[in-house]
Amino acid sequence: MEVSAPYALTAEVTHRCPLHCPYCSNPLELQKRENELSADEWLRVLDEASELGIVQVHFTGGEPLLRPDTELLIRRARELGLFTNLITSGVGATDQRIKQLAEAGLDSIQLSVQAPEAELADRIAGFKAHDLKRQAAQAIRGGGLPLHMNAVLHRHNIYLVEDIIELCVGWGAARLELANTQYYGWAFMNRRNLLPSRNQLSAAEEAYHRAKERFGKQIELIWVIPDYYAEFPKPCMGGWGKLSLTVTPDGRVLPCTAASGIKTLDFESVKERNLAWIWQDSPAFNAFRGFDWMAEPCRSCDRRFQDYGGCRCQAFLLTGDAQQTDPVCKWSPHHATVSQFVAAYSAHTPDDNELDSNSYRHSPNFSYRGR
């Protein structure tokens, strides 16, 4: 089948991060600093990405500002005519660093926030970062860069949606992504303590719509659907190997950031292969392109043209078989793995409106992720 050029590259330049967020989608087996691609290797990846037809690069991690050569990579991307975005915790985003990023040609920054007030935000992040984020927002705006923000929602902050939006407006954000937790990596390990109740979710959606009406065009608000509560799954990155790719800190190339969790696939590395060959010809990228690989009910379902069978990573996590219909789908033969989990844990302790750091971090259901 003919394969079109990818639109975007997610460049995971490191897995190192000062934060320890329990909802992190990074893999359980984080790459160490000594395994990271060198600056020269990343420069070659950017050259190959441009030749492949990619137009956007999202530098992320971990915390990309922990690499002193981030500006070098951004400058090369700018020289290649690529749009560049930096996704950061804000730790290390000083006035001087932001100035250097802007001078290198960075187009925009996405800053994460955990909660609208410092105590809860710092407890969720496992690091006193909230005030540093406020300072980072000021530095970003002062440096003339567009400020985009994201907040991952879960049972410990979802009841504060309006306050989070108000905070981001106050910090000068032009765009805010309200991303209900997607359960991969560390988030999957911790999902019992992250899953909101149905009542929390309904109240949050109402708060989101109130805020859209209240703030209008002052800020662009994006609501990422919580698929454990959805009738049908989200499209798999717009289709597996269709729109974007991810390069991990050690050089493996994935169709999405969570794909390393599929243990039945071998993903090629930019250390051994050209990016174009990996995108067009590698077995992993071709594994779920098109529709021939699909099992029923997807194979004969009209929705396959909308959701491509749903998420392959989620199918593997919940069934052990990445070819299965995403269990989020109400027609999936494995849907009970989702519905029973929601029934069992959507109302379980700790209290919906509180986060006790000691019981949360040391709970047998919680994995505290040090870097």
Short mmCIF file of N, CA, C and O in Angstrom, two decimals, residues 205-284:
data_model
loop_
_atom_site.label_atom_id
_atom_site.label_comp_id
_atom_site.label_asym_id
_atom_site.label_seq_id
_atom_site.Cartn_x
_atom_site.Cartn_y
_atom_site.Cartn_z
N GLU A 205 -16.88 18.03 32.74
CA GLU A 205 -17.30 18.40 31.40
C GLU A 205 -18.21 19.63 31.42
O GLU A 205 -18.10 20.52 30.57
N GLU A 206 -19.10 19.69 32.42
CA GLU A 206 -19.95 20.86 32.56
C GLU A 206 -19.11 22.10 32.86
O GLU A 206 -19.36 23.19 32.31
N ALA A 207 -18.09 21.94 33.71
CA ALA A 207 -17.20 23.06 34.04
C ALA A 207 -16.42 23.52 32.81
O ALA A 207 -16.21 24.73 32.60
N TYR A 208 -16.00 22.58 32.00
CA TYR A 208 -15.28 22.90 30.76
C TYR A 208 -16.16 23.74 29.84
O TYR A 208 -15.70 24.77 29.29
N HIS A 209 -17.41 23.35 29.65
CA HIS A 209 -18.31 24.09 28.77
C HIS A 209 -18.64 25.47 29.34
O HIS A 209 -18.73 26.45 28.59
N ARG A 210 -18.78 25.56 30.66
CA ARG A 210 -19.00 26.88 31.28
C ARG A 210 -17.81 27.79 31.02
O ARG A 210 -17.97 28.97 30.70
N ALA A 211 -16.61 27.24 31.15
CA ALA A 211 -15.40 28.04 30.96
C ALA A 211 -15.26 28.47 29.51
O ALA A 211 -14.81 29.60 29.23
N LYS A 212 -15.61 27.60 28.56
CA LYS A 212 -15.55 27.97 27.15
C LYS A 212 -16.45 29.17 26.88
O LYS A 212 -16.09 30.09 26.13
N GLU A 213 -17.61 29.15 27.49
CA GLU A 213 -18.54 30.26 27.31
C GLU A 213 -18.03 31.52 28.00
O GLU A 213 -18.13 32.63 27.48
N ARG A 214 -17.45 31.33 29.18
CA ARG A 214 -16.98 32.47 29.98
C ARG A 214 -15.79 33.17 29.34
O ARG A 214 -15.74 34.40 29.26
N PHE A 215 -14.81 32.40 28.86
CA PHE A 215 -13.57 33.00 28.37
C PHE A 215 -13.57 33.22 26.85
O PHE A 215 -12.71 33.95 26.35
N GLY A 216 -14.49 32.57 26.14
CA GLY A 216 -14.60 32.79 24.71
C GLY A 216 -13.28 32.60 23.98
O GLY A 216 -12.60 31.58 24.14
N LYS A 217 -12.89 33.61 23.19
CA LYS A 217 -11.68 33.52 22.39
C LYS A 217 -10.42 33.92 23.16
O LYS A 217 -9.33 33.96 22.59
N GLN A 218 -10.59 34.21 24.46
CA GLN A 218 -9.43 34.60 25.26
C GLN A 218 -8.42 33.47 25.37
O GLN A 218 -7.21 33.69 25.47
N ILE A 219 -8.92 32.23 25.34
CA ILE A 219 -8.04 31.06 25.40
C ILE A 219 -8.70 29.94 24.62
O ILE A 219 -9.92 29.74 24.67
N GLU A 220 -7.89 29.18 23.87
CA GLU A 220 -8.40 28.01 23.17
C GLU A 220 -8.37 26.82 24.14
O GLU A 220 -7.32 26.49 24.69
N LEU A 221 -9.51 26.20 24.34
CA LEU A 221 -9.61 25.08 25.27
C LEU A 221 -9.84 23.78 24.51
O LEU A 221 -10.72 23.69 23.65
N ILE A 222 -9.03 22.77 24.81
CA ILE A 222 -9.12 21.46 24.18
C ILE A 222 -9.46 20.43 25.25
O ILE A 222 -8.80 20.37 26.29
N TRP A 223 -10.47 19.63 25.00
CA TRP A 223 -10.88 18.57 25.93
C TRP A 223 -10.54 17.22 25.32
O TRP A 223 -11.05 16.85 24.27
N VAL A 224 -9.62 16.48 25.96
CA VAL A 224 -9.23 15.16 25.48
C VAL A 224 -10.13 14.12 26.14
O VAL A 224 -10.17 14.00 27.36
N ILE A 225 -10.87 13.37 25.34
CA ILE A 225 -11.89 12.44 25.84
C ILE A 225 -11.27 11.35 26.72
O ILE A 225 -10.25 10.75 26.35
N PRO A 226 -11.88 11.06 27.85
CA PRO A 226 -11.41 9.97 28.72
C PRO A 226 -11.95 8.64 28.21
O PRO A 226 -13.09 8.28 28.46
N ASP A 227 -11.13 7.89 27.48
CA ASP A 227 -11.69 6.77 26.71
C ASP A 227 -12.18 5.60 27.56
O ASP A 227 -12.94 4.77 27.06
N TYR A 228 -11.81 5.48 28.81
CA TYR A 228 -12.37 4.40 29.62
C TYR A 228 -13.87 4.60 29.83
O TYR A 228 -14.57 3.66 30.20
N TYR A 229 -14.36 5.81 29.63
CA TYR A 229 -15.77 6.10 29.78
C TYR A 229 -16.47 6.28 28.43
O TYR A 229 -17.67 6.57 28.39
N ALA A 230 -15.75 6.14 27.35
CA ALA A 230 -16.32 6.36 26.02
C ALA A 230 -16.98 5.08 25.49
O ALA A 230 -16.62 3.97 25.89
N GLU A 231 -17.94 5.24 24.58
CA GLU A 231 -18.56 4.08 23.94
C GLU A 231 -17.65 3.49 22.87
O GLU A 231 -17.65 2.27 22.65
N PHE A 232 -16.89 4.37 22.22
CA PHE A 232 -16.03 3.94 21.13
C PHE A 232 -14.62 4.49 21.35
O PHE A 232 -14.43 5.53 21.98
N PRO A 233 -13.61 3.80 20.85
CA PRO A 233 -12.22 4.24 21.08
C PRO A 233 -11.82 5.43 20.24
O PRO A 233 -12.45 5.74 19.22
N LYS A 234 -10.76 6.08 20.67
CA LYS A 234 -10.18 7.16 19.89
C LYS A 234 -9.39 6.58 18.72
O LYS A 234 -8.93 5.43 18.79
N PRO A 235 -9.21 7.32 17.64
CA PRO A 235 -8.37 6.84 16.54
C PRO A 235 -6.93 6.64 17.03
O PRO A 235 -6.44 7.38 17.88
N CYS A 236 -6.28 5.64 16.51
CA CYS A 236 -4.91 5.33 16.91
C CYS A 236 -3.96 6.31 16.22
O CYS A 236 -3.49 6.05 15.10
N MET A 237 -3.71 7.46 16.84
CA MET A 237 -2.82 8.48 16.29
C MET A 237 -3.23 8.85 14.86
O MET A 237 -2.39 9.09 14.00
N GLY A 238 -4.54 8.90 14.61
CA GLY A 238 -5.00 9.16 13.26
C GLY A 238 -4.74 7.99 12.33
O GLY A 238 -4.79 8.13 11.10
N GLY A 239 -4.49 6.83 12.92
CA GLY A 239 -4.14 5.64 12.15
C GLY A 239 -2.69 5.28 12.38
O GLY A 239 -1.80 6.12 12.32
N TRP A 240 -2.43 4.01 12.66
CA TRP A 240 -1.06 3.52 12.95
C TRP A 240 -0.14 3.81 11.77
O TRP A 240 -0.41 3.43 10.63
N GLY A 241 0.96 4.51 12.05
CA GLY A 241 1.92 4.79 10.98
C GLY A 241 1.34 5.64 9.88
O GLY A 241 1.70 5.47 8.71
N LYS A 242 0.47 6.57 10.21
CA LYS A 242 -0.22 7.36 9.20
C LYS A 242 0.16 8.84 9.23
O LYS A 242 0.34 9.45 8.20
N LEU A 243 0.27 9.43 10.44
CA LEU A 243 0.49 10.87 10.53
C LEU A 243 1.77 11.27 11.24
O LEU A 243 2.31 12.34 10.98
N SER A 244 2.25 10.46 12.17
CA SER A 244 3.37 10.91 13.00
C SER A 244 4.23 9.74 13.46
O SER A 244 3.83 8.58 13.35
N LEU A 245 5.39 10.09 14.00
CA LEU A 245 6.27 9.08 14.57
C LEU A 245 7.01 9.68 15.76
O LEU A 245 7.09 10.90 15.92
N THR A 246 7.54 8.79 16.59
CA THR A 246 8.28 9.18 17.78
C THR A 246 9.66 8.56 17.75
O THR A 246 9.80 7.36 17.43
N VAL A 247 10.68 9.35 18.06
CA VAL A 247 12.02 8.81 18.25
C VAL A 247 12.33 8.89 19.74
O VAL A 247 12.26 9.96 20.34
N THR A 248 12.65 7.75 20.33
CA THR A 248 12.89 7.66 21.77
C THR A 248 14.31 8.11 22.10
O THR A 248 15.16 8.24 21.20
N PRO A 249 14.62 8.34 23.38
CA PRO A 249 15.96 8.81 23.74
C PRO A 249 17.09 7.91 23.25
O PRO A 249 18.18 8.40 22.94
N ASP A 250 16.83 6.60 23.16
CA ASP A 250 17.89 5.69 22.71
C ASP A 250 17.86 5.43 21.22
O ASP A 250 18.64 4.62 20.71
N GLY A 251 16.92 6.08 20.48
CA GLY A 251 16.94 6.01 19.03
C GLY A 251 15.91 5.11 18.39
O GLY A 251 15.80 5.07 17.16
N ARG A 252 15.13 4.37 19.18
CA ARG A 252 14.09 3.55 18.57
C ARG A 252 12.99 4.44 18.00
O ARG A 252 12.69 5.49 18.55
N VAL A 253 12.39 4.00 16.91
CA VAL A 253 11.35 4.78 16.24
C VAL A 253 10.02 4.08 16.41
O VAL A 253 9.88 2.89 16.08
N LEU A 254 9.03 4.82 16.93
CA LEU A 254 7.73 4.26 17.27
C LEU A 254 6.63 4.99 16.51
O LEU A 254 6.73 6.17 16.23
N PRO A 255 5.51 4.29 16.22
CA PRO A 255 4.37 4.97 15.62
C PRO A 255 3.66 5.91 16.58
O PRO A 255 2.94 6.81 16.15
N CYS A 256 3.84 5.71 17.88
CA CYS A 256 3.29 6.63 18.89
C CYS A 256 4.13 6.50 20.15
O CYS A 256 4.93 5.56 20.29
N THR A 257 3.96 7.41 21.08
CA THR A 257 4.83 7.44 22.26
C THR A 257 4.67 6.23 23.16
O THR A 257 5.57 5.91 23.94
N ALA A 258 3.53 5.53 23.08
CA ALA A 258 3.28 4.40 23.98
C ALA A 258 3.58 3.05 23.34
O ALA A 258 3.46 2.02 23.99
N ALA A 259 3.99 3.03 22.08
CA ALA A 259 4.08 1.78 21.33
C ALA A 259 5.15 0.82 21.86
O ALA A 259 5.07 -0.39 21.60
N SER A 260 6.12 1.32 22.61
CA SER A 260 7.15 0.42 23.14
C SER A 260 6.55 -0.61 24.09
O SER A 260 7.19 -1.63 24.38
N GLY A 261 5.33 -0.35 24.56
CA GLY A 261 4.67 -1.31 25.43
C GLY A 261 4.19 -2.56 24.72
O GLY A 261 3.83 -3.56 25.36
N ILE A 262 4.16 -2.54 23.38
CA ILE A 262 3.76 -3.72 22.61
C ILE A 262 4.98 -4.62 22.46
O ILE A 262 5.84 -4.39 21.60
N LYS A 263 5.05 -5.65 23.26
CA LYS A 263 6.26 -6.47 23.33
C LYS A 263 6.38 -7.47 22.19
O LYS A 263 7.41 -8.13 22.05
N THR A 264 5.35 -7.59 21.38
CA THR A 264 5.39 -8.53 20.26
C THR A 264 5.94 -7.89 19.00
O THR A 264 6.04 -8.56 17.96
N LEU A 265 6.29 -6.61 19.05
CA LEU A 265 6.87 -5.92 17.90
C LEU A 265 8.31 -5.52 18.19
O LEU A 265 8.66 -5.17 19.33
N ASP A 266 9.14 -5.55 17.16
CA ASP A 266 10.52 -5.06 17.27
C ASP A 266 10.60 -3.73 16.52
O ASP A 266 10.30 -3.67 15.32
N PHE A 267 11.04 -2.70 17.22
CA PHE A 267 11.10 -1.37 16.63
C PHE A 267 12.55 -1.05 16.25
O PHE A 267 13.46 -1.20 17.06
N GLU A 268 12.72 -0.60 15.01
CA GLU A 268 14.04 -0.29 14.49
C GLU A 268 14.59 0.98 15.12
O GLU A 268 13.85 1.83 15.61
N SER A 269 15.91 1.13 15.06
CA SER A 269 16.59 2.28 15.63
C SER A 269 17.24 3.14 14.53
O SER A 269 17.71 2.62 13.52
N VAL A 270 17.25 4.45 14.77
CA VAL A 270 17.92 5.36 13.83
C VAL A 270 19.43 5.15 13.86
O VAL A 270 20.13 5.66 12.98
N LYS A 271 19.92 4.40 14.82
CA LYS A 271 21.34 4.10 14.85
C LYS A 271 21.72 3.10 13.75
O LYS A 271 22.87 3.07 13.31
N GLU A 272 20.75 2.30 13.34
CA GLU A 272 21.01 1.29 12.32
C GLU A 272 20.31 1.54 10.99
O GLU A 272 20.73 1.04 9.94
N ARG A 273 19.21 2.28 11.02
CA ARG A 273 18.38 2.44 9.82
C ARG A 273 18.06 3.91 9.56
O ARG A 273 17.95 4.71 10.48
N ASN A 274 17.86 4.22 8.28
CA ASN A 274 17.41 5.56 7.89
C ASN A 274 15.95 5.73 8.29
O ASN A 274 15.15 4.80 8.23
N LEU A 275 15.59 6.95 8.68
CA LEU A 275 14.23 7.22 9.15
C LEU A 275 13.20 6.92 8.06
O LEU A 275 12.11 6.40 8.35
N ALA A 276 13.52 7.21 6.83
CA ALA A 276 12.58 6.96 5.73
C ALA A 276 12.30 5.47 5.58
O ALA A 276 11.15 5.06 5.36
N TRP A 277 13.34 4.64 5.67
CA TRP A 277 13.12 3.18 5.56
C TRP A 277 12.26 2.69 6.71
O TRP A 277 11.34 1.87 6.51
N ILE A 278 12.53 3.18 7.91
CA ILE A 278 11.74 2.75 9.06
C ILE A 278 10.27 3.11 8.87
O ILE A 278 9.38 2.29 9.10
N TRP A 279 10.01 4.34 8.40
CA TRP A 279 8.63 4.80 8.21
C TRP A 279 7.93 4.00 7.12
O TRP A 279 6.77 3.59 7.28
N GLN A 280 8.61 3.78 6.02
CA GLN A 280 7.95 3.19 4.85
C GLN A 280 7.97 1.66 4.84
O GLN A 280 7.00 1.03 4.40
N ASP A 281 9.06 1.06 5.31
CA ASP A 281 9.27 -0.37 5.05
C ASP A 281 9.38 -1.26 6.29
O ASP A 281 9.31 -2.49 6.15
N SER A 282 9.59 -0.71 7.47
CA SER A 282 9.82 -1.57 8.63
C SER A 282 8.57 -2.37 8.97
O SER A 282 7.44 -1.88 8.86
N PRO A 283 8.73 -3.64 9.38
CA PRO A 283 7.58 -4.48 9.73
C PRO A 283 6.70 -3.88 10.83
O PRO A 283 5.47 -3.99 10.76
N ALA A 284 7.31 -3.22 11.81
CA ALA A 284 6.51 -2.67 12.92
C ALA A 284 5.58 -1.56 12.44
O ALA A 284 4.42 -1.49 12.85
#
